[in-house]
Amino acid sequence: MNRSRLTTRHATWRKTCLPKRLLASLLLVFPLALPAAATDNARVMRLASLEWLPYVGADLAQEGWSTFVAATAARQFNYRTEIEYFPWTRAMQLGVKNARYAGYFPAYYTEERARQCHFSAPIGSSTIGIAYLKSTPLQWSALQDLDKFKLAVVAGFSNGQAFDAMVREGKLNVDASPNDMLNLRKLLARRVDAVVIDKLVLRYLLLTEPSIAKDGAQIAFHEKPLAELPLHVCFQRSPAGLEMQQAFNAAMQAVSLRRLENDYFQRLERRNAEP
């Protein structure tokens, strides 16, 4: 991941990615009620985002892992979060330019983005790598080795500075789609050779999405990552944005990301494994 608008395409994808059984499980495992610290008079930290399960999602408990972390920090300085969802490129534009928003998230750091906003302290991290079919093993040790493959990517996503630079220079053959689900379906249909994807996103989709879970045993995640990228809130580059970033960063010092992440996914896996 409180939604003002959602495109038909994203609404449809959300429904296919979140089966009713899983949603019921999530609501049991992760209660939606906020702690008492979130008072009625708390100010609003409104962020633009996308549907990127399990990090952010309107139908997930706490609206996803990244939203849960951001909301936990915001409550420490008497803010409550509100997330509004758009395609990723639109979310970035609104987050940095529209006064309705404090910023956008969850964002990888890039030099271009750093000129447009104030980056928060990390709210987690993302391991970007390559998913491929076990029947056609993919071997690589340097980015140049990937130039012989057709790689599915999500439009607008950064996949590490080195990878992005090679794409801009036309040195890699990429096929862009609106989301990871479409890319995984392309892989299973052998329309691409591999998918560039976040490790936790792949783990989550193989666990919860029936249309690919039945074929999930065919998919492997390469042991060599493309990048290990911290995730951030990108606050607007303004005096108010800087003030909010500083308060947010101070609050994040009290958050144990590793403990929260392990607990979140272990509970989800245990609940989903129940008959």
mmCIF file with all atom_site columns, N, CA and C in Angstrom, residues 145-200:
data_model
loop_
_atom_site.group_PDB
_atom_site.id
_atom_site.type_symbol
_atom_site.label_atom_id
_atom_site.label_alt_id
_atom_site.label_comp_id
_atom_site.label_asym_id
_atom_site.label_entity_id
_atom_site.label_seq_id
_atom_site.pdbx_PDB_ins_code
_atom_site.Cartn_x
_atom_site.Cartn_y
_atom_site.Cartn_z
_atom_site.occupancy
_atom_site.B_iso_or_equiv
_atom_site.pdbx_formal_charge
_atom_site.auth_seq_id
_atom_site.auth_comp_id
_atom_site.auth_asym_id
_atom_site.auth_atom_id
_atom_site.pdbx_PDB_model_num
ATOM 1   N N  . ASP A 1 145 ? 26.451 -10.196 -18.234 1.00 0.00 ? 145 ASP A N  1
ATOM 2   C CA . ASP A 1 145 ? 26.026 -11.555 -18.575 1.00 0.00 ? 145 ASP A CA 1
ATOM 3   C C  . ASP A 1 145 ? 24.528 -11.636 -18.855 1.00 0.00 ? 145 ASP A C  1
ATOM 4   N N  . LEU A 1 146 ? 23.780 -10.605 -18.434 1.00 0.00 ? 146 LEU A N  1
ATOM 5   C CA . LEU A 1 146 ? 22.325 -10.629 -18.583 1.00 0.00 ? 146 LEU A CA 1
ATOM 6   C C  . LEU A 1 146 ? 21.861 -10.096 -19.932 1.00 0.00 ? 146 LEU A C  1
ATOM 7   N N  . ASP A 1 147 ? 22.787 -9.615  -20.754 1.00 0.00 ? 147 ASP A N  1
ATOM 8   C CA . ASP A 1 147 ? 22.374 -8.974  -22.006 1.00 0.00 ? 147 ASP A CA 1
ATOM 9   C C  . ASP A 1 147 ? 21.788 -9.956  -23.017 1.00 0.00 ? 147 ASP A C  1
ATOM 10  N N  . LYS A 1 148 ? 21.961 -11.242 -22.779 1.00 0.00 ? 148 LYS A N  1
ATOM 11  C CA . LYS A 1 148 ? 21.433 -12.251 -23.711 1.00 0.00 ? 148 LYS A CA 1
ATOM 12  C C  . LYS A 1 148 ? 20.010 -12.681 -23.361 1.00 0.00 ? 148 LYS A C  1
ATOM 13  N N  . PHE A 1 149 ? 19.475 -12.159 -22.247 1.00 0.00 ? 149 PHE A N  1
ATOM 14  C CA . PHE A 1 149 ? 18.157 -12.581 -21.775 1.00 0.00 ? 149 PHE A CA 1
ATOM 15  C C  . PHE A 1 149 ? 17.124 -11.469 -21.947 1.00 0.00 ? 149 PHE A C  1
ATOM 16  N N  . LYS A 1 150 ? 15.863 -11.878 -22.089 1.00 0.00 ? 150 LYS A N  1
ATOM 17  C CA . LYS A 1 150 ? 14.748 -10.936 -22.067 1.00 0.00 ? 150 LYS A CA 1
ATOM 18  C C  . LYS A 1 150 ? 14.230 -10.876 -20.634 1.00 0.00 ? 150 LYS A C  1
ATOM 19  N N  . LEU A 1 151 ? 14.353 -9.702  -20.014 1.00 0.00 ? 151 LEU A N  1
ATOM 20  C CA . LEU A 1 151 ? 14.078 -9.545  -18.592 1.00 0.00 ? 151 LEU A CA 1
ATOM 21  C C  . LEU A 1 151 ? 12.796 -8.744  -18.379 1.00 0.00 ? 151 LEU A C  1
ATOM 22  N N  . ALA A 1 152 ? 11.870 -9.283  -17.623 1.00 0.00 ? 152 ALA A N  1
ATOM 23  C CA . ALA A 1 152 ? 10.643 -8.562  -17.293 1.00 0.00 ? 152 ALA A CA 1
ATOM 24  C C  . ALA A 1 152 ? 10.894 -7.659  -16.098 1.00 0.00 ? 152 ALA A C  1
ATOM 25  N N  . VAL A 1 153 ? 10.462 -6.399  -16.186 1.00 0.00 ? 153 VAL A N  1
ATOM 26  C CA . VAL A 1 153 ? 10.586 -5.433  -15.098 1.00 0.00 ? 153 VAL A CA 1
ATOM 27  C C  . VAL A 1 153 ? 9.246  -4.730  -14.917 1.00 0.00 ? 153 VAL A C  1
ATOM 28  N N  . VAL A 1 154 ? 9.094  -4.052  -13.774 1.00 0.00 ? 154 VAL A N  1
ATOM 29  C CA . VAL A 1 154 ? 7.905  -3.234  -13.533 1.00 0.00 ? 154 VAL A CA 1
ATOM 30  C C  . VAL A 1 154 ? 8.207  -1.805  -13.962 1.00 0.00 ? 154 VAL A C  1
ATOM 31  N N  . ALA A 1 155 ? 7.322  -1.236  -14.761 1.00 0.00 ? 155 ALA A N  1
ATOM 32  C CA . ALA A 1 155 ? 7.523  0.125   -15.272 1.00 0.00 ? 155 ALA A CA 1
ATOM 33  C C  . ALA A 1 155 ? 7.641  1.119   -14.123 1.00 0.00 ? 155 ALA A C  1
ATOM 34  N N  . GLY A 1 156 ? 8.678  1.959   -14.178 1.00 0.00 ? 156 GLY A N  1
ATOM 35  C CA . GLY A 1 156 ? 8.874  2.995   -13.175 1.00 0.00 ? 156 GLY A CA 1
ATOM 36  C C  . GLY A 1 156 ? 9.673  2.576   -11.964 1.00 0.00 ? 156 GLY A C  1
ATOM 37  N N  . PHE A 1 157 ? 9.936  1.272   -11.804 1.00 0.00 ? 157 PHE A N  1
ATOM 38  C CA . PHE A 1 157 ? 10.701 0.800   -10.648 1.00 0.00 ? 157 PHE A CA 1
ATOM 39  C C  . PHE A 1 157 ? 12.196 0.984   -10.893 1.00 0.00 ? 157 PHE A C  1
ATOM 40  N N  . SER A 1 158 ? 12.929 1.356   -9.842  1.00 0.00 ? 158 SER A N  1
ATOM 41  C CA . SER A 1 158 ? 14.379 1.325   -9.891  1.00 0.00 ? 158 SER A CA 1
ATOM 42  C C  . SER A 1 158 ? 14.839 -0.057  -9.441  1.00 0.00 ? 158 SER A C  1
ATOM 43  N N  . ASN A 1 159 ? 15.839 -0.595  -10.119 1.00 0.00 ? 159 ASN A N  1
ATOM 44  C CA . ASN A 1 159 ? 16.371 -1.918  -9.770  1.00 0.00 ? 159 ASN A CA 1
ATOM 45  C C  . ASN A 1 159 ? 17.864 -1.853  -9.452  1.00 0.00 ? 159 ASN A C  1
ATOM 46  N N  . GLY A 1 160 ? 18.275 -0.745  -8.874  1.00 0.00 ? 160 GLY A N  1
ATOM 47  C CA . GLY A 1 160 ? 19.680 -0.530  -8.565  1.00 0.00 ? 160 GLY A CA 1
ATOM 48  C C  . GLY A 1 160 ? 20.315 0.357   -9.623  1.00 0.00 ? 160 GLY A C  1
ATOM 49  N N  . GLN A 1 161 ? 21.226 1.211   -9.193  1.00 0.00 ? 161 GLN A N  1
ATOM 50  C CA . GLN A 1 161 ? 21.782 2.210   -10.107 1.00 0.00 ? 161 GLN A CA 1
ATOM 51  C C  . GLN A 1 161 ? 22.500 1.583   -11.297 1.00 0.00 ? 161 GLN A C  1
ATOM 52  N N  . ALA A 1 162 ? 23.260 0.527   -11.058 1.00 0.00 ? 162 ALA A N  1
ATOM 53  C CA . ALA A 1 162 ? 24.026 -0.087  -12.152 1.00 0.00 ? 162 ALA A CA 1
ATOM 54  C C  . ALA A 1 162 ? 23.085 -0.709  -13.185 1.00 0.00 ? 162 ALA A C  1
ATOM 55  N N  . PHE A 1 163 ? 22.074 -1.429  -12.718 1.00 0.00 ? 163 PHE A N  1
ATOM 56  C CA . PHE A 1 163 ? 21.107 -2.045  -13.623 1.00 0.00 ? 163 PHE A CA 1
ATOM 57  C C  . PHE A 1 163 ? 20.349 -0.972  -14.401 1.00 0.00 ? 163 PHE A C  1
ATOM 58  N N  . ASP A 1 164 ? 19.882 0.057   -13.693 1.00 0.00 ? 164 ASP A N  1
ATOM 59  C CA . ASP A 1 164 ? 19.119 1.124   -14.350 1.00 0.00 ? 164 ASP A CA 1
ATOM 60  C C  . ASP A 1 164 ? 19.949 1.828   -15.413 1.00 0.00 ? 164 ASP A C  1
ATOM 61  N N  . ALA A 1 165 ? 21.237 2.023   -15.135 1.00 0.00 ? 165 ALA A N  1
ATOM 62  C CA . ALA A 1 165 ? 22.109 2.699   -16.106 1.00 0.00 ? 165 ALA A CA 1
ATOM 63  C C  . ALA A 1 165 ? 22.236 1.870   -17.380 1.00 0.00 ? 165 ALA A C  1
ATOM 64  N N  . MET A 1 166 ? 22.374 0.554   -17.242 1.00 0.00 ? 166 MET A N  1
ATOM 65  C CA . MET A 1 166 ? 22.496 -0.303  -18.421 1.00 0.00 ? 166 MET A CA 1
ATOM 66  C C  . MET A 1 166 ? 21.200 -0.321  -19.229 1.00 0.00 ? 166 MET A C  1
ATOM 67  N N  . VAL A 1 167 ? 20.060 -0.223  -18.543 1.00 0.00 ? 167 VAL A N  1
ATOM 68  C CA . VAL A 1 167 ? 18.780 -0.147  -19.253 1.00 0.00 ? 167 VAL A CA 1
ATOM 69  C C  . VAL A 1 167 ? 18.698 1.145   -20.046 1.00 0.00 ? 167 VAL A C  1
ATOM 70  N N  . ARG A 1 168 ? 19.068 2.269   -19.417 1.00 0.00 ? 168 ARG A N  1
ATOM 71  C CA . ARG A 1 168 ? 19.025 3.556   -20.121 1.00 0.00 ? 168 ARG A CA 1
ATOM 72  C C  . ARG A 1 168 ? 19.939 3.568   -21.336 1.00 0.00 ? 168 ARG A C  1
ATOM 73  N N  . GLU A 1 169 ? 21.051 2.878   -21.231 1.00 0.00 ? 169 GLU A N  1
ATOM 74  C CA . GLU A 1 169 ? 22.017 2.840   -22.336 1.00 0.00 ? 169 GLU A CA 1
ATOM 75  C C  . GLU A 1 169 ? 21.659 1.808   -23.392 1.00 0.00 ? 169 GLU A C  1
ATOM 76  N N  . GLY A 1 170 ? 20.560 1.095   -23.201 1.00 0.00 ? 170 GLY A N  1
ATOM 77  C CA . GLY A 1 170 ? 20.128 0.106   -24.181 1.00 0.00 ? 170 GLY A CA 1
ATOM 78  C C  . GLY A 1 170 ? 20.948 -1.166  -24.181 1.00 0.00 ? 170 GLY A C  1
ATOM 79  N N  . LYS A 1 171 ? 21.641 -1.434  -23.086 1.00 0.00 ? 171 LYS A N  1
ATOM 80  C CA . LYS A 1 171 ? 22.513 -2.603  -23.007 1.00 0.00 ? 171 LYS A CA 1
ATOM 81  C C  . LYS A 1 171 ? 21.815 -3.840  -22.458 1.00 0.00 ? 171 LYS A C  1
ATOM 82  N N  . LEU A 1 172 ? 20.579 -3.673  -21.970 1.00 0.00 ? 172 LEU A N  1
ATOM 83  C CA . LEU A 1 172 ? 19.802 -4.807  -21.481 1.00 0.00 ? 172 LEU A CA 1
ATOM 84  C C  . LEU A 1 172 ? 18.454 -4.825  -22.184 1.00 0.00 ? 172 LEU A C  1
ATOM 85  N N  . ASN A 1 173 ? 17.959 -6.025  -22.453 1.00 0.00 ? 173 ASN A N  1
ATOM 86  C CA . ASN A 1 173 ? 16.681 -6.201  -23.125 1.00 0.00 ? 173 ASN A CA 1
ATOM 87  C C  . ASN A 1 173 ? 15.591 -6.380  -22.063 1.00 0.00 ? 173 ASN A C  1
ATOM 88  N N  . VAL A 1 174 ? 14.815 -5.314  -21.803 1.00 0.00 ? 174 VAL A N  1
ATOM 89  C CA . VAL A 1 174 ? 13.792 -5.377  -20.765 1.00 0.00 ? 174 VAL A CA 1
ATOM 90  C C  . VAL A 1 174 ? 12.406 -5.245  -21.368 1.00 0.00 ? 174 VAL A C  1
ATOM 91  N N  . ASP A 1 175 ? 11.454 -5.898  -20.708 1.00 0.00 ? 175 ASP A N  1
ATOM 92  C CA . ASP A 1 175 ? 10.054 -5.868  -21.105 1.00 0.00 ? 175 ASP A CA 1
ATOM 93  C C  . ASP A 1 175 ? 9.270  -5.376  -19.887 1.00 0.00 ? 175 ASP A C  1
ATOM 94  N N  . ALA A 1 176 ? 8.707  -4.160  -19.956 1.00 0.00 ? 176 ALA A N  1
ATOM 95  C CA . ALA A 1 176 ? 8.074  -3.531  -18.800 1.00 0.00 ? 176 ALA A CA 1
ATOM 96  C C  . ALA A 1 176 ? 6.585  -3.843  -18.730 1.00 0.00 ? 176 ALA A C  1
ATOM 97  N N  . SER A 1 177 ? 6.096  -4.097  -17.499 1.00 0.00 ? 177 SER A N  1
ATOM 98  C CA . SER A 1 177 ? 4.684  -4.333  -17.227 1.00 0.00 ? 177 SER A CA 1
ATOM 99  C C  . SER A 1 177 ? 4.260  -3.484  -16.038 1.00 0.00 ? 177 SER A C  1
ATOM 100 N N  . PRO A 1 178 ? 2.945  -3.334  -15.806 1.00 0.00 ? 178 PRO A N  1
ATOM 101 C CA . PRO A 1 178 ? 2.484  -2.527  -14.682 1.00 0.00 ? 178 PRO A CA 1
ATOM 102 C C  . PRO A 1 178 ? 2.748  -3.130  -13.311 1.00 0.00 ? 178 PRO A C  1
ATOM 103 N N  . ASN A 1 179 ? 2.902  -4.462  -13.205 1.00 0.00 ? 179 ASN A N  1
ATOM 104 C CA . ASN A 1 179 ? 3.080  -5.057  -11.883 1.00 0.00 ? 179 ASN A CA 1
ATOM 105 C C  . ASN A 1 179 ? 3.794  -6.406  -11.975 1.00 0.00 ? 179 ASN A C  1
ATOM 106 N N  . ASP A 1 180 ? 4.177  -6.916  -10.803 1.00 0.00 ? 180 ASP A N  1
ATOM 107 C CA . ASP A 1 180 ? 4.945  -8.158  -10.720 1.00 0.00 ? 180 ASP A CA 1
ATOM 108 C C  . ASP A 1 180 ? 4.141  -9.385  -11.144 1.00 0.00 ? 180 ASP A C  1
ATOM 109 N N  . MET A 1 181 ? 2.828  -9.379  -10.852 1.00 0.00 ? 181 MET A N  1
ATOM 110 C CA . MET A 1 181 ? 2.016  -10.543 -11.211 1.00 0.00 ? 181 MET A CA 1
ATOM 111 C C  . MET A 1 181 ? 2.051  -10.802 -12.707 1.00 0.00 ? 181 MET A C  1
ATOM 112 N N  . LEU A 1 182 ? 1.897  -9.752  -13.494 1.00 0.00 ? 182 LEU A N  1
ATOM 113 C CA . LEU A 1 182 ? 1.940  -9.919  -14.944 1.00 0.00 ? 182 LEU A CA 1
ATOM 114 C C  . LEU A 1 182 ? 3.289  -10.466 -15.386 1.00 0.00 ? 182 LEU A C  1
ATOM 115 N N  . ASN A 1 183 ? 4.348  -9.995  -14.744 1.00 0.00 ? 183 ASN A N  1
ATOM 116 C CA . ASN A 1 183 ? 5.679  -10.470 -15.112 1.00 0.00 ? 183 ASN A CA 1
ATOM 117 C C  . ASN A 1 183 ? 5.859  -11.949 -14.801 1.00 0.00 ? 183 ASN A C  1
ATOM 118 N N  . LEU A 1 184 ? 5.347  -12.401 -13.667 1.00 0.00 ? 184 LEU A N  1
ATOM 119 C CA . LEU A 1 184 ? 5.470  -13.814 -13.317 1.00 0.00 ? 184 LEU A CA 1
ATOM 120 C C  . LEU A 1 184 ? 4.645  -14.692 -14.263 1.00 0.00 ? 184 LEU A C  1
ATOM 121 N N  . ARG A 1 185 ? 3.501  -14.184 -14.673 1.00 0.00 ? 185 ARG A N  1
ATOM 122 C CA . ARG A 1 185 ? 2.703  -14.940 -15.647 1.00 0.00 ? 185 ARG A CA 1
ATOM 123 C C  . ARG A 1 185 ? 3.422  -15.024 -16.992 1.00 0.00 ? 185 ARG A C  1
ATOM 124 N N  . LYS A 1 186 ? 4.109  -13.943 -17.368 1.00 0.00 ? 186 LYS A N  1
ATOM 125 C CA . LYS A 1 186 ? 4.910  -13.978 -18.591 1.00 0.00 ? 186 LYS A CA 1
ATOM 126 C C  . LYS A 1 186 ? 6.006  -15.030 -18.481 1.00 0.00 ? 186 LYS A C  1
ATOM 127 N N  . LEU A 1 187 ? 6.614  -15.125 -17.304 1.00 0.00 ? 187 LEU A N  1
ATOM 128 C CA . LEU A 1 187 ? 7.678  -16.109 -17.103 1.00 0.00 ? 187 LEU A CA 1
ATOM 129 C C  . LEU A 1 187 ? 7.129  -17.526 -17.239 1.00 0.00 ? 187 LEU A C  1
ATOM 130 N N  . LEU A 1 188 ? 6.012  -17.808 -16.581 1.00 0.00 ? 188 LEU A N  1
ATOM 131 C CA . LEU A 1 188 ? 5.428  -19.148 -16.657 1.00 0.00 ? 188 LEU A CA 1
ATOM 132 C C  . LEU A 1 188 ? 4.972  -19.491 -18.071 1.00 0.00 ? 188 LEU A C  1
ATOM 133 N N  . ALA A 1 189 ? 4.597  -18.460 -18.837 1.00 0.00 ? 189 ALA A N  1
ATOM 134 C CA . ALA A 1 189 ? 4.205  -18.676 -20.235 1.00 0.00 ? 189 ALA A CA 1
ATOM 135 C C  . ALA A 1 189 ? 5.413  -18.662 -21.168 1.00 0.00 ? 189 ALA A C  1
ATOM 136 N N  . ARG A 1 190 ? 6.608  -18.484 -20.604 1.00 0.00 ? 190 ARG A N  1
ATOM 137 C CA . ARG A 1 190 ? 7.869  -18.459 -21.360 1.00 0.00 ? 190 ARG A CA 1
ATOM 138 C C  . ARG A 1 190 ? 7.925  -17.312 -22.378 1.00 0.00 ? 190 ARG A C  1
ATOM 139 N N  . ARG A 1 191 ? 7.267  -16.226 -22.049 1.00 0.00 ? 191 ARG A N  1
ATOM 140 C CA . ARG A 1 191 ? 7.344  -15.039 -22.899 1.00 0.00 ? 191 ARG A CA 1
ATOM 141 C C  . ARG A 1 191 ? 8.551  -14.183 -22.546 1.00 0.00 ? 191 ARG A C  1
ATOM 142 N N  . VAL A 1 192 ? 9.131  -14.407 -21.370 1.00 0.00 ? 192 VAL A N  1
ATOM 143 C CA . VAL A 1 192 ? 10.385 -13.766 -20.975 1.00 0.00 ? 192 VAL A CA 1
ATOM 144 C C  . VAL A 1 192 ? 11.287 -14.843 -20.392 1.00 0.00 ? 192 VAL A C  1
ATOM 145 N N  . ASP A 1 193 ? 12.575 -14.532 -20.307 1.00 0.00 ? 193 ASP A N  1
ATOM 146 C CA . ASP A 1 193 ? 13.531 -15.501 -19.770 1.00 0.00 ? 193 ASP A CA 1
ATOM 147 C C  . ASP A 1 193 ? 13.647 -15.427 -18.255 1.00 0.00 ? 193 ASP A C  1
ATOM 148 N N  . ALA A 1 194 ? 13.383 -14.248 -17.694 1.00 0.00 ? 194 ALA A N  1
ATOM 149 C CA . ALA A 1 194 ? 13.537 -14.061 -16.258 1.00 0.00 ? 194 ALA A CA 1
ATOM 150 C C  . ALA A 1 194 ? 12.765 -12.819 -15.841 1.00 0.00 ? 194 ALA A C  1
ATOM 151 N N  . VAL A 1 195 ? 12.544 -12.702 -14.532 1.00 0.00 ? 195 VAL A N  1
ATOM 152 C CA . VAL A 1 195 ? 11.814 -11.569 -13.964 1.00 0.00 ? 195 VAL A CA 1
ATOM 153 C C  . VAL A 1 195 ? 12.691 -10.902 -12.907 1.00 0.00 ? 195 VAL A C  1
ATOM 154 N N  . VAL A 1 196 ? 12.819 -9.595  -13.015 1.00 0.00 ? 196 VAL A N  1
ATOM 155 C CA . VAL A 1 196 ? 13.490 -8.824  -11.975 1.00 0.00 ? 196 VAL A CA 1
ATOM 156 C C  . VAL A 1 196 ? 12.435 -8.487  -10.923 1.00 0.00 ? 196 VAL A C  1
ATOM 157 N N  . ILE A 1 197 ? 12.652 -8.950  -9.682  1.00 0.00 ? 197 ILE A N  1
ATOM 158 C CA . ILE A 1 197 ? 11.602 -8.863  -8.661  1.00 0.00 ? 197 ILE A CA 1
ATOM 159 C C  . ILE A 1 197 ? 12.209 -8.813  -7.268  1.00 0.00 ? 197 ILE A C  1
ATOM 160 N N  . ASP A 1 198 ? 11.478 -8.224  -6.356  1.00 0.00 ? 198 ASP A N  1
ATOM 161 C CA . ASP A 1 198 ? 11.851 -8.201  -4.949  1.00 0.00 ? 198 ASP A CA 1
ATOM 162 C C  . ASP A 1 198 ? 11.639 -9.597  -4.340  1.00 0.00 ? 198 ASP A C  1
ATOM 163 N N  . LYS A 1 199 ? 12.558 -10.006 -3.491  1.00 0.00 ? 199 LYS A N  1
ATOM 164 C CA . LYS A 1 199 ? 12.503 -11.363 -2.932  1.00 0.00 ? 199 LYS A CA 1
ATOM 165 C C  . LYS A 1 199 ? 11.261 -11.576 -2.074  1.00 0.00 ? 199 LYS A C  1
ATOM 166 N N  . LEU A 1 200 ? 10.890 -10.595 -1.239  1.00 0.00 ? 200 LEU A N  1
ATOM 167 C CA . LEU A 1 200 ? 9.717  -10.747 -0.390  1.00 0.00 ? 200 LEU A CA 1
ATOM 168 C C  . LEU A 1 200 ? 8.425  -10.713 -1.203  1.00 0.00 ? 200 LEU A C  1
#
